[in-house]
Amino acid sequence: MRETKPNTYTLGSGAKMTEKQLHKLRRQDLLQLLVAQGKEAAQLQARLDEAAEELKDLQDTRTKFIERMDDKDAQIEHLKPRLDEKDAQIEKLTARLNEKDARIEKLIGRLNEKDAWIGQLTAEIEQYRSGEILGFEGDPSID
């Protein structure tokens, strides 16, 4: 029972009663009110205990989560130098690969030049065989 206005009380059931009405109650009614308030207090205490247990469980879960996050942070810090090493290796290998690509392109260019030169020589040989270079027509072979 709690006092809301002067001389007015709110009972556990939510009913309101003035002090005058409260004094008019019989002893048995007052005992019933006290028993009802006791039951309500016990129910509220049980809910409070449940809420406290839930809060404790949540705090334990939070603590475990923070510990796991700290462990993960430590692992990340431990792995960062290795990652930096790997990044440096990748940069070196990429540079080497680019150099090799440039060399390949240069070799391809040289091969193309050689193919063109061989093509010219082949054409000149054919011209020589056919006698065009010497001014002969037909087969220049000696029998």
Short mmCIF file of the C-alpha atoms (twelve columns), coordinates in Angstrom:
data_MODEL
# 
_entry.id   MODEL 
# 
loop_
_atom_site.group_PDB 
_atom_site.id 
_atom_site.type_symbol 
_atom_site.label_atom_id 
_atom_site.label_alt_id 
_atom_site.label_comp_id 
_atom_site.label_asym_id 
_atom_site.label_seq_id 
_atom_site.Cartn_x 
_atom_site.Cartn_y 
_atom_site.Cartn_z 
_atom_site.pdbx_PDB_model_num 
ATOM 1   C CA . MET A 1   0.000   0.000   0.000    1 
ATOM 2   C CA . ARG A 2   1.455   3.385   -0.943   1 
ATOM 3   C CA . GLU A 3   0.232   6.863   -0.338   1 
ATOM 4   C CA . THR A 4   -0.707  8.796   -3.495   1 
ATOM 5   C CA . LYS A 5   -2.491  11.874  -2.156   1 
ATOM 6   C CA . PRO A 6   -2.806  12.949  1.418    1 
ATOM 7   C CA . ASN A 7   -5.071  10.444  3.159    1 
ATOM 8   C CA . THR A 8   -5.454  8.315   -0.024   1 
ATOM 9   C CA . TYR A 9   -3.727  4.939   -0.478   1 
ATOM 10  C CA . THR A 10  -3.269  2.724   -3.503   1 
ATOM 11  C CA . LEU A 11  -3.589  -0.949  -2.689   1 
ATOM 12  C CA . GLY A 12  -1.630  -3.707  -4.412   1 
ATOM 13  C CA . SER A 13  -4.552  -4.429  -6.722   1 
ATOM 14  C CA . GLY A 14  -4.516  -0.835  -7.929   1 
ATOM 15  C CA . ALA A 15  -7.657  0.085   -5.964   1 
ATOM 16  C CA . LYS A 16  -7.565  3.410   -4.143   1 
ATOM 17  C CA . MET A 17  -8.829  3.884   -0.622   1 
ATOM 18  C CA . THR A 18  -8.914  6.844   1.706    1 
ATOM 19  C CA . GLU A 19  -7.587  6.626   5.222    1 
ATOM 20  C CA . LYS A 20  -11.126 6.847   6.530    1 
ATOM 21  C CA . GLN A 21  -12.194 3.845   4.400    1 
ATOM 22  C CA . LEU A 22  -9.129  1.961   5.547    1 
ATOM 23  C CA . HIS A 23  -10.002 2.494   9.221    1 
ATOM 24  C CA . LYS A 24  -13.536 1.202   8.619    1 
ATOM 25  C CA . LEU A 25  -12.284 -2.178  7.381    1 
ATOM 26  C CA . ARG A 26  -12.642 -5.183  9.630    1 
ATOM 27  C CA . ARG A 27  -9.678  -7.022  10.956   1 
ATOM 28  C CA . GLN A 28  -10.262 -9.944  8.598    1 
ATOM 29  C CA . ASP A 29  -10.383 -7.600  5.581    1 
ATOM 30  C CA . LEU A 30  -7.169  -5.951  6.714    1 
ATOM 31  C CA . LEU A 31  -5.516  -9.350  7.062    1 
ATOM 32  C CA . GLN A 32  -6.698  -10.281 3.584    1 
ATOM 33  C CA . LEU A 33  -5.223  -7.043  2.262    1 
ATOM 34  C CA . LEU A 34  -1.940  -7.795  4.010    1 
ATOM 35  C CA . VAL A 35  -1.887  -11.355 2.656    1 
ATOM 36  C CA . ALA A 36  -2.624  -10.063 -0.867   1 
ATOM 37  C CA . GLN A 37  0.136   -7.478  -0.530   1 
ATOM 38  C CA . GLY A 38  2.477   -10.169 0.760    1 
ATOM 39  C CA . LYS A 39  1.691   -12.373 -2.270   1 
ATOM 40  C CA . GLU A 40  2.165   -9.416  -4.582   1 
ATOM 41  C CA . ALA A 41  5.440   -8.550  -2.851   1 
ATOM 42  C CA . ALA A 42  6.594   -12.171 -3.250   1 
ATOM 43  C CA . GLN A 43  5.658   -12.130 -6.950   1 
ATOM 44  C CA . LEU A 44  7.454   -8.827  -7.444   1 
ATOM 45  C CA . GLN A 45  10.486  -10.179 -5.580   1 
ATOM 46  C CA . ALA A 46  10.472  -13.268 -7.812   1 
ATOM 47  C CA . ARG A 47  10.315  -11.063 -10.926  1 
ATOM 48  C CA . LEU A 48  13.102  -8.919  -9.501   1 
ATOM 49  C CA . ASP A 49  15.192  -12.037 -8.819   1 
ATOM 50  C CA . GLU A 50  14.570  -13.285 -12.374  1 
ATOM 51  C CA . ALA A 51  15.526  -9.897  -13.795  1 
ATOM 52  C CA . ALA A 52  18.668  -9.828  -11.633  1 
ATOM 53  C CA . GLU A 53  19.613  -13.331 -12.821  1 
ATOM 54  C CA . GLU A 54  19.008  -12.330 -16.432  1 
ATOM 55  C CA . LEU A 55  21.114  -9.218  -15.911  1 
ATOM 56  C CA . LYS A 56  23.897  -11.334 -14.410  1 
ATOM 57  C CA . ASP A 57  23.710  -13.725 -17.387  1 
ATOM 58  C CA . LEU A 58  23.859  -10.799 -19.802  1 
ATOM 59  C CA . GLN A 59  26.821  -9.314  -17.949  1 
ATOM 60  C CA . ASP A 60  28.600  -12.689 -18.062  1 
ATOM 61  C CA . THR A 61  27.878  -12.972 -21.783  1 
ATOM 62  C CA . ARG A 62  29.139  -9.428  -22.313  1 
ATOM 63  C CA . THR A 63  32.312  -10.194 -20.371  1 
ATOM 64  C CA . LYS A 64  32.938  -13.342 -22.409  1 
ATOM 65  C CA . PHE A 65  32.268  -11.434 -25.623  1 
ATOM 66  C CA . ILE A 66  34.724  -8.704  -24.639  1 
ATOM 67  C CA . GLU A 67  37.342  -11.325 -23.759  1 
ATOM 68  C CA . ARG A 68  36.855  -12.989 -27.134  1 
ATOM 69  C CA . MET A 69  37.109  -9.640  -28.907  1 
ATOM 70  C CA . ASP A 70  40.316  -8.875  -26.986  1 
ATOM 71  C CA . ASP A 71  41.706  -12.263 -28.038  1 
ATOM 72  C CA . LYS A 72  40.798  -11.553 -31.657  1 
ATOM 73  C CA . ASP A 73  42.387  -8.101  -31.440  1 
ATOM 74  C CA . ALA A 74  45.581  -9.693  -30.104  1 
ATOM 75  C CA . GLN A 75  45.554  -12.213 -32.951  1 
ATOM 76  C CA . ILE A 76  45.092  -9.417  -35.465  1 
ATOM 77  C CA . GLU A 77  47.987  -7.474  -33.977  1 
ATOM 78  C CA . HIS A 78  50.115  -10.624 -34.101  1 
ATOM 79  C CA . LEU A 79  49.227  -11.222 -37.771  1 
ATOM 80  C CA . LYS A 80  49.690  -7.631  -38.984  1 
ATOM 81  C CA . PRO A 81  53.493  -7.905  -39.415  1 
ATOM 82  C CA . ARG A 82  53.071  -11.116 -41.428  1 
ATOM 83  C CA . LEU A 83  50.485  -9.412  -43.586  1 
ATOM 84  C CA . ASP A 84  52.833  -6.479  -44.146  1 
ATOM 85  C CA . GLU A 85  55.573  -8.947  -45.156  1 
ATOM 86  C CA . LYS A 86  53.233  -10.658 -47.578  1 
ATOM 87  C CA . ASP A 87  52.213  -7.296  -49.037  1 
ATOM 88  C CA . ALA A 88  55.887  -6.438  -49.589  1 
ATOM 89  C CA . GLN A 89  56.484  -9.835  -51.217  1 
ATOM 90  C CA . ILE A 90  53.492  -9.295  -53.486  1 
ATOM 91  C CA . GLU A 91  54.848  -5.890  -54.514  1 
ATOM 92  C CA . LYS A 92  58.265  -7.402  -55.325  1 
ATOM 93  C CA . LEU A 93  56.740  -10.276 -57.267  1 
ATOM 94  C CA . THR A 94  54.453  -7.896  -59.133  1 
ATOM 95  C CA . ALA A 95  57.442  -5.749  -60.086  1 
ATOM 96  C CA . ARG A 96  59.343  -8.842  -61.267  1 
ATOM 97  C CA . LEU A 97  56.304  -9.997  -63.219  1 
ATOM 98  C CA . ASN A 98  56.017  -6.581  -64.873  1 
ATOM 99  C CA . GLU A 99  59.715  -6.732  -65.792  1 
ATOM 100 C CA . LYS A 100 59.257  -10.194 -67.299  1 
ATOM 101 C CA . ASP A 101 56.169  -8.996  -69.180  1 
ATOM 102 C CA . ALA A 102 58.236  -6.143  -70.606  1 
ATOM 103 C CA . ARG A 103 61.000  -8.574  -71.613  1 
ATOM 104 C CA . ILE A 104 58.440  -10.865 -73.251  1 
ATOM 105 C CA . GLU A 105 56.991  -7.925  -75.195  1 
ATOM 106 C CA . LYS A 106 60.490  -6.967  -76.296  1 
ATOM 107 C CA . LEU A 107 61.199  -10.564 -77.395  1 
ATOM 108 C CA . ILE A 108 57.889  -10.697 -79.240  1 
ATOM 109 C CA . GLY A 109 58.891  -7.510  -81.062  1 
ATOM 110 C CA . ARG A 110 62.264  -8.989  -81.961  1 
ATOM 111 C CA . LEU A 111 60.625  -12.233 -83.155  1 
ATOM 112 C CA . ASN A 112 58.239  -10.226 -85.317  1 
ATOM 113 C CA . GLU A 113 61.230  -8.354  -86.790  1 
ATOM 114 C CA . LYS A 114 62.993  -11.693 -87.435  1 
ATOM 115 C CA . ASP A 115 59.842  -13.138 -89.027  1 
ATOM 116 C CA . ALA A 116 59.613  -10.103 -91.293  1 
ATOM 117 C CA . TRP A 117 63.312  -10.369 -92.162  1 
ATOM 118 C CA . ILE A 118 62.953  -14.133 -92.865  1 
ATOM 119 C CA . GLY A 119 59.931  -13.325 -95.025  1 
ATOM 120 C CA . GLN A 120 62.001  -10.824 -97.021  1 
ATOM 121 C CA . LEU A 121 64.875  -13.305 -97.385  1 
ATOM 122 C CA . THR A 122 62.481  -16.027 -98.499  1 
ATOM 123 C CA . ALA A 123 61.024  -13.670 -101.108 1 
ATOM 124 C CA . GLU A 124 64.526  -12.744 -102.328 1 
ATOM 125 C CA . ILE A 125 65.524  -16.427 -102.496 1 
ATOM 126 C CA . GLU A 126 62.410  -17.160 -104.550 1 
ATOM 127 C CA . GLN A 127 63.234  -14.248 -106.822 1 
ATOM 128 C CA . TYR A 128 66.793  -15.536 -107.177 1 
ATOM 129 C CA . ARG A 129 65.601  -19.063 -107.914 1 
ATOM 130 C CA . SER A 130 63.161  -17.825 -110.459 1 
ATOM 131 C CA . GLY A 131 65.912  -15.758 -112.088 1 
ATOM 132 C CA . GLU A 132 64.186  -12.457 -111.655 1 
ATOM 133 C CA . ILE A 133 67.186  -10.965 -109.899 1 
ATOM 134 C CA . LEU A 134 69.620  -12.036 -112.642 1 
ATOM 135 C CA . GLY A 135 67.266  -11.083 -115.414 1 
ATOM 136 C CA . PHE A 136 66.463  -14.641 -116.512 1 
ATOM 137 C CA . GLU A 137 63.097  -16.046 -116.953 1 
ATOM 138 C CA . GLY A 138 62.380  -19.653 -116.298 1 
ATOM 139 C CA . ASP A 139 64.549  -22.152 -114.458 1 
ATOM 140 C CA . PRO A 140 68.181  -20.924 -114.155 1 
ATOM 141 C CA . SER A 141 69.545  -24.382 -113.367 1 
ATOM 142 C CA . ILE A 142 72.405  -25.805 -115.386 1 
ATOM 143 C CA . ASP A 143 71.864  -29.239 -116.858 1 
# 
